Amino acid sequence: MVTTGRSDGTALGLTGQPLLYFTSVFVSLGVFLFGYDQGVMSGIITGPYFKGYFNNPSRAQLGTMVAILEVGAFFSSLVVGRVGDIIGRRKTILFGAIIFVIGGALQTFSSGILSMIFGRIIAGLGVGALSTIVPVYQSEISPPHNRGKLACIEFTGNVVGYASSVWVDYACSFIESDYSWRTPLFMQCVMGFLLAVGSLIISESPRWLLDNDHDEEGIRVLANLHGGGDTTNEKARQEFREIKLNVLLTRQEGERSYSEMWRRYTRRLIIAMSSQAFAQLNGINVISYYAPLVFEQAGWVGRDAILMTGINGIVYVVSTIPPWYLVDRWGRRPILLSGASIMVVALSAISGFMYLNTPRTPGLVVISVIIYNAFFGYSWGPIPWLYPPEILPLSIRAKGASLSTATNWAFNWLVGELTPVLQEWIKWRLYLVHAFFCACSFVLVYFVYPETKGVQLEEMDSIFNDEYIPAESSGREALLPQARSPSRSAIADNHLEPPVLDNDGKRHRLPGKENWFIRMFSRGKNNDYRRLEAGNED
């Protein structure tokens, strides 16, 4: 077998469920970094050494230092979809991790506000890339019956990152020097390095491989994921046929431009982008970025505010575990609807207790924040990262995920920038604003969002009723049997047979299986992989 850029996962010695779960947990480091970077600033901005080093920055300056990360993330998330289509999901994860390490180092050795801001922007470029491509990669390696569970495990990695940053901040608050804030920032570099190393051994997405005609590598990855490493396994080969059929039919549609994507998949894109927008407008980053300030506003002071944030972080992590088992049983809609309902009540309670300002307010606010965070972690935390790559077709999945993630970062920046100012300006009323957005998200889900539980990625067209309808038959379409729209029956399975590889990686042509159809549609690219049409010679 050609060994350049091997990406089938066999280097791990794992196949089937162990390989699937190992890969899911490991790529969760990508969203771990996202969560860690969200939370790490919340604890250090209240520390005396940080304030002293940066000459007691104003609320507006703090907001800029915290939220500027989203500017870098916004721009990188817009372009990383195209990058991921060109170089693959795995290499995109590698480069995102490397960029993140550089940004973390610049923050760690910052000498002033401007250098800190620059480091945050660079780290944001890495975070934007990882937060876009990791959910796409996760959806493309997951089988439909537990795709939701694996995506929720991925989100748990995000929240573990957030909670870890808070406890690192708390532990380092006992350090009587500038290392009290430099050490938590340096930990970003350690986690980013581990992800970069791991990206060299995980499998490439089989759907990306087949979309780029790396068919031998694709069937090997599918065999490792679904067939115990056996490329003759019928389940793996059937998965190959379905993915390849979808690829060939998609190619008939021509160039996958942004304008064409918006014209044809408007509803899908609106759902993908709105889910990410409301994940921010529902108020989570008021807590994630500024929890110590929220608790100080409620009456907790100094290190006690960070401690309360750490306790809240533990509950937040635990709350992300039930969706592992519920998302593929209950479905996506019930979880989003129930979460939005409880979050309205919790945010309203926070506002009310702060308005009353009684001796019991600090304790009641902590309880309300914990309830809010728990139900966000169970609902609007994981599902908006699952939905976009799940509902978008392969031809635009990376581009569409880029737009949805860019939406997340745009609103992430907006909330992060305005929160410290609004906390001074409208005080307790701020939490009523986010309660209102939670109510709006309930209405949107109820009337617009479809249920996607257990649906194969290649079958999402049937939910949205936007299947491709070809123009008058000519050229390539003339090769297909007459039908209103292409379907599985439009191309016989014997045109979609995957290669059979022996133990040495050599391909054997199945008897009687001609591949003229795939040759007709294959892209004429030179690459290090032998494509399906490449004969059986080495």
mmCIF file with all atom_site columns, C-alpha atoms in Angstrom, residues 200-281:
data_model
loop_
_atom_site.group_PDB
_atom_site.id
_atom_site.type_symbol
_atom_site.label_atom_id
_atom_site.label_alt_id
_atom_site.label_comp_id
_atom_site.label_asym_id
_atom_site.label_entity_id
_atom_site.label_seq_id
_atom_site.pdbx_PDB_ins_code
_atom_site.Cartn_x
_atom_site.Cartn_y
_atom_site.Cartn_z
_atom_site.occupancy
_atom_site.B_iso_or_equiv
_atom_site.pdbx_formal_charge
_atom_site.auth_seq_id
_atom_site.auth_comp_id
_atom_site.auth_asym_id
_atom_site.auth_atom_id
_atom_site.pdbx_PDB_model_num
ATOM 1  C CA . LEU A 1 200 ? -0.673  12.653 13.030  1.00 0.00 ? 200 LEU A CA 1
ATOM 2  C CA . ILE A 1 201 ? -2.114  9.244  14.001  1.00 0.00 ? 201 ILE A CA 1
ATOM 3  C CA . ILE A 1 202 ? -5.905  9.595  13.823  1.00 0.00 ? 202 ILE A CA 1
ATOM 4  C CA . SER A 1 203 ? -7.845  8.484  10.731  1.00 0.00 ? 203 SER A CA 1
ATOM 5  C CA . GLU A 1 204 ? -8.730  10.859 7.937   1.00 0.00 ? 204 GLU A CA 1
ATOM 6  C CA . SER A 1 205 ? -12.447 11.330 7.306   1.00 0.00 ? 205 SER A CA 1
ATOM 7  C CA . PRO A 1 206 ? -13.614 8.532  4.962   1.00 0.00 ? 206 PRO A CA 1
ATOM 8  C CA . ARG A 1 207 ? -16.097 10.879 3.317   1.00 0.00 ? 207 ARG A CA 1
ATOM 9  C CA . TRP A 1 208 ? -13.350 13.381 2.471   1.00 0.00 ? 208 TRP A CA 1
ATOM 10 C CA . LEU A 1 209 ? -11.187 10.547 1.111   1.00 0.00 ? 209 LEU A CA 1
ATOM 11 C CA . LEU A 1 210 ? -13.920 9.277  -1.197  1.00 0.00 ? 210 LEU A CA 1
ATOM 12 C CA . ASP A 1 211 ? -14.888 12.780 -2.259  1.00 0.00 ? 211 ASP A CA 1
ATOM 13 C CA . ASN A 1 212 ? -11.278 13.238 -3.389  1.00 0.00 ? 212 ASN A CA 1
ATOM 14 C CA . ASP A 1 213 ? -11.020 9.794  -5.055  1.00 0.00 ? 213 ASP A CA 1
ATOM 15 C CA . HIS A 1 214 ? -8.696  8.257  -2.452  1.00 0.00 ? 214 HIS A CA 1
ATOM 16 C CA . ASP A 1 215 ? -10.815 5.121  -2.658  1.00 0.00 ? 215 ASP A CA 1
ATOM 17 C CA . GLU A 1 216 ? -8.315  2.578  -1.365  1.00 0.00 ? 216 GLU A CA 1
ATOM 18 C CA . GLU A 1 217 ? -7.597  4.661  1.698   1.00 0.00 ? 217 GLU A CA 1
ATOM 19 C CA . GLY A 1 218 ? -11.335 5.309  2.094   1.00 0.00 ? 218 GLY A CA 1
ATOM 20 C CA . ILE A 1 219 ? -12.316 1.635  2.141   1.00 0.00 ? 219 ILE A CA 1
ATOM 21 C CA . ARG A 1 220 ? -9.487  0.928  4.571   1.00 0.00 ? 220 ARG A CA 1
ATOM 22 C CA . VAL A 1 221 ? -10.715 3.607  6.989   1.00 0.00 ? 221 VAL A CA 1
ATOM 23 C CA . LEU A 1 222 ? -14.310 2.392  6.659   1.00 0.00 ? 222 LEU A CA 1
ATOM 24 C CA . ALA A 1 223 ? -13.142 -1.175 7.254   1.00 0.00 ? 223 ALA A CA 1
ATOM 25 C CA . ASN A 1 224 ? -11.334 -0.117 10.404  1.00 0.00 ? 224 ASN A CA 1
ATOM 26 C CA . LEU A 1 225 ? -14.336 1.842  11.660  1.00 0.00 ? 225 LEU A CA 1
ATOM 27 C CA . HIS A 1 226 ? -17.108 -0.600 10.730  1.00 0.00 ? 226 HIS A CA 1
ATOM 28 C CA . GLY A 1 227 ? -15.596 -3.919 9.667   1.00 0.00 ? 227 GLY A CA 1
ATOM 29 C CA . GLY A 1 228 ? -12.903 -4.863 12.153  1.00 0.00 ? 228 GLY A CA 1
ATOM 30 C CA . GLY A 1 229 ? -10.208 -3.945 9.640   1.00 0.00 ? 229 GLY A CA 1
ATOM 31 C CA . ASP A 1 230 ? -11.540 -6.349 6.980   1.00 0.00 ? 230 ASP A CA 1
ATOM 32 C CA . THR A 1 231 ? -11.945 -4.578 3.631   1.00 0.00 ? 231 THR A CA 1
ATOM 33 C CA . THR A 1 232 ? -14.279 -7.362 2.444   1.00 0.00 ? 232 THR A CA 1
ATOM 34 C CA . ASN A 1 233 ? -16.709 -6.731 5.316   1.00 0.00 ? 233 ASN A CA 1
ATOM 35 C CA . GLU A 1 234 ? -20.137 -6.143 3.779   1.00 0.00 ? 234 GLU A CA 1
ATOM 36 C CA . LYS A 1 235 ? -21.151 -3.391 6.215   1.00 0.00 ? 235 LYS A CA 1
ATOM 37 C CA . ALA A 1 236 ? -18.010 -1.370 5.390   1.00 0.00 ? 236 ALA A CA 1
ATOM 38 C CA . ARG A 1 237 ? -18.465 -1.970 1.660   1.00 0.00 ? 237 ARG A CA 1
ATOM 39 C CA . GLN A 1 238 ? -22.113 -0.941 1.756   1.00 0.00 ? 238 GLN A CA 1
ATOM 40 C CA . GLU A 1 239 ? -21.127 2.259  3.574   1.00 0.00 ? 239 GLU A CA 1
ATOM 41 C CA . PHE A 1 240 ? -18.556 2.833  0.808   1.00 0.00 ? 240 PHE A CA 1
ATOM 42 C CA . ARG A 1 241 ? -21.230 2.396  -1.887  1.00 0.00 ? 241 ARG A CA 1
ATOM 43 C CA . GLU A 1 242 ? -23.639 4.849  -0.246  1.00 0.00 ? 242 GLU A CA 1
ATOM 44 C CA . ILE A 1 243 ? -20.992 7.517  0.286   1.00 0.00 ? 243 ILE A CA 1
ATOM 45 C CA . LYS A 1 244 ? -19.558 7.084  -3.218  1.00 0.00 ? 244 LYS A CA 1
ATOM 46 C CA . LEU A 1 245 ? -22.992 7.249  -4.808  1.00 0.00 ? 245 LEU A CA 1
ATOM 47 C CA . ASN A 1 246 ? -23.681 10.484 -2.968  1.00 0.00 ? 246 ASN A CA 1
ATOM 48 C CA . VAL A 1 247 ? -20.317 11.859 -4.131  1.00 0.00 ? 247 VAL A CA 1
ATOM 49 C CA . LEU A 1 248 ? -20.974 10.993 -7.793  1.00 0.00 ? 248 LEU A CA 1
ATOM 50 C CA . LEU A 1 249 ? -24.474 12.434 -7.826  1.00 0.00 ? 249 LEU A CA 1
ATOM 51 C CA . THR A 1 250 ? -23.271 15.587 -6.093  1.00 0.00 ? 250 THR A CA 1
ATOM 52 C CA . ARG A 1 251 ? -20.631 16.130 -8.746  1.00 0.00 ? 251 ARG A CA 1
ATOM 53 C CA . GLN A 1 252 ? -23.354 16.440 -11.381 1.00 0.00 ? 252 GLN A CA 1
ATOM 54 C CA . GLU A 1 253 ? -24.480 19.629 -9.709  1.00 0.00 ? 253 GLU A CA 1
ATOM 55 C CA . GLY A 1 254 ? -21.318 21.447 -10.773 1.00 0.00 ? 254 GLY A CA 1
ATOM 56 C CA . GLU A 1 255 ? -19.250 23.907 -8.743  1.00 0.00 ? 255 GLU A CA 1
ATOM 57 C CA . ARG A 1 256 ? -20.284 24.140 -5.094  1.00 0.00 ? 256 ARG A CA 1
ATOM 58 C CA . SER A 1 257 ? -20.207 27.940 -4.813  1.00 0.00 ? 257 SER A CA 1
ATOM 59 C CA . TYR A 1 258 ? -21.467 29.948 -1.845  1.00 0.00 ? 258 TYR A CA 1
ATOM 60 C CA . SER A 1 259 ? -24.205 31.540 -3.972  1.00 0.00 ? 259 SER A CA 1
ATOM 61 C CA . GLU A 1 260 ? -25.419 28.125 -5.143  1.00 0.00 ? 260 GLU A CA 1
ATOM 62 C CA . MET A 1 261 ? -25.259 26.864 -1.568  1.00 0.00 ? 261 MET A CA 1
ATOM 63 C CA . TRP A 1 262 ? -27.473 29.723 -0.366  1.00 0.00 ? 262 TRP A CA 1
ATOM 64 C CA . ARG A 1 263 ? -29.884 29.312 -3.271  1.00 0.00 ? 263 ARG A CA 1
ATOM 65 C CA . ARG A 1 264 ? -30.474 25.611 -2.768  1.00 0.00 ? 264 ARG A CA 1
ATOM 66 C CA . TYR A 1 265 ? -29.935 25.044 0.956   1.00 0.00 ? 265 TYR A CA 1
ATOM 67 C CA . THR A 1 266 ? -31.364 28.240 2.456   1.00 0.00 ? 266 THR A CA 1
ATOM 68 C CA . ARG A 1 267 ? -33.376 26.525 5.173   1.00 0.00 ? 267 ARG A CA 1
ATOM 69 C CA . ARG A 1 268 ? -30.521 24.267 6.222   1.00 0.00 ? 268 ARG A CA 1
ATOM 70 C CA . LEU A 1 269 ? -28.112 27.190 6.470   1.00 0.00 ? 269 LEU A CA 1
ATOM 71 C CA . ILE A 1 270 ? -30.562 29.309 8.458   1.00 0.00 ? 270 ILE A CA 1
ATOM 72 C CA . ILE A 1 271 ? -31.037 26.455 10.928  1.00 0.00 ? 271 ILE A CA 1
ATOM 73 C CA . ALA A 1 272 ? -27.288 25.852 11.184  1.00 0.00 ? 272 ALA A CA 1
ATOM 74 C CA . MET A 1 273 ? -26.462 29.533 11.721  1.00 0.00 ? 273 MET A CA 1
ATOM 75 C CA . SER A 1 274 ? -29.385 30.328 14.029  1.00 0.00 ? 274 SER A CA 1
ATOM 76 C CA . SER A 1 275 ? -28.583 27.396 16.303  1.00 0.00 ? 275 SER A CA 1
ATOM 77 C CA . GLN A 1 276 ? -25.088 28.796 16.836  1.00 0.00 ? 276 GLN A CA 1
ATOM 78 C CA . ALA A 1 277 ? -26.344 32.362 17.226  1.00 0.00 ? 277 ALA A CA 1
ATOM 79 C CA . PHE A 1 278 ? -28.817 31.429 19.949  1.00 0.00 ? 278 PHE A CA 1
ATOM 80 C CA . ALA A 1 279 ? -26.210 29.297 21.709  1.00 0.00 ? 279 ALA A CA 1
ATOM 81 C CA . GLN A 1 280 ? -24.515 32.652 22.432  1.00 0.00 ? 280 GLN A CA 1
ATOM 82 C CA . LEU A 1 281 ? -27.550 34.927 22.767  1.00 0.00 ? 281 LEU A CA 1
#
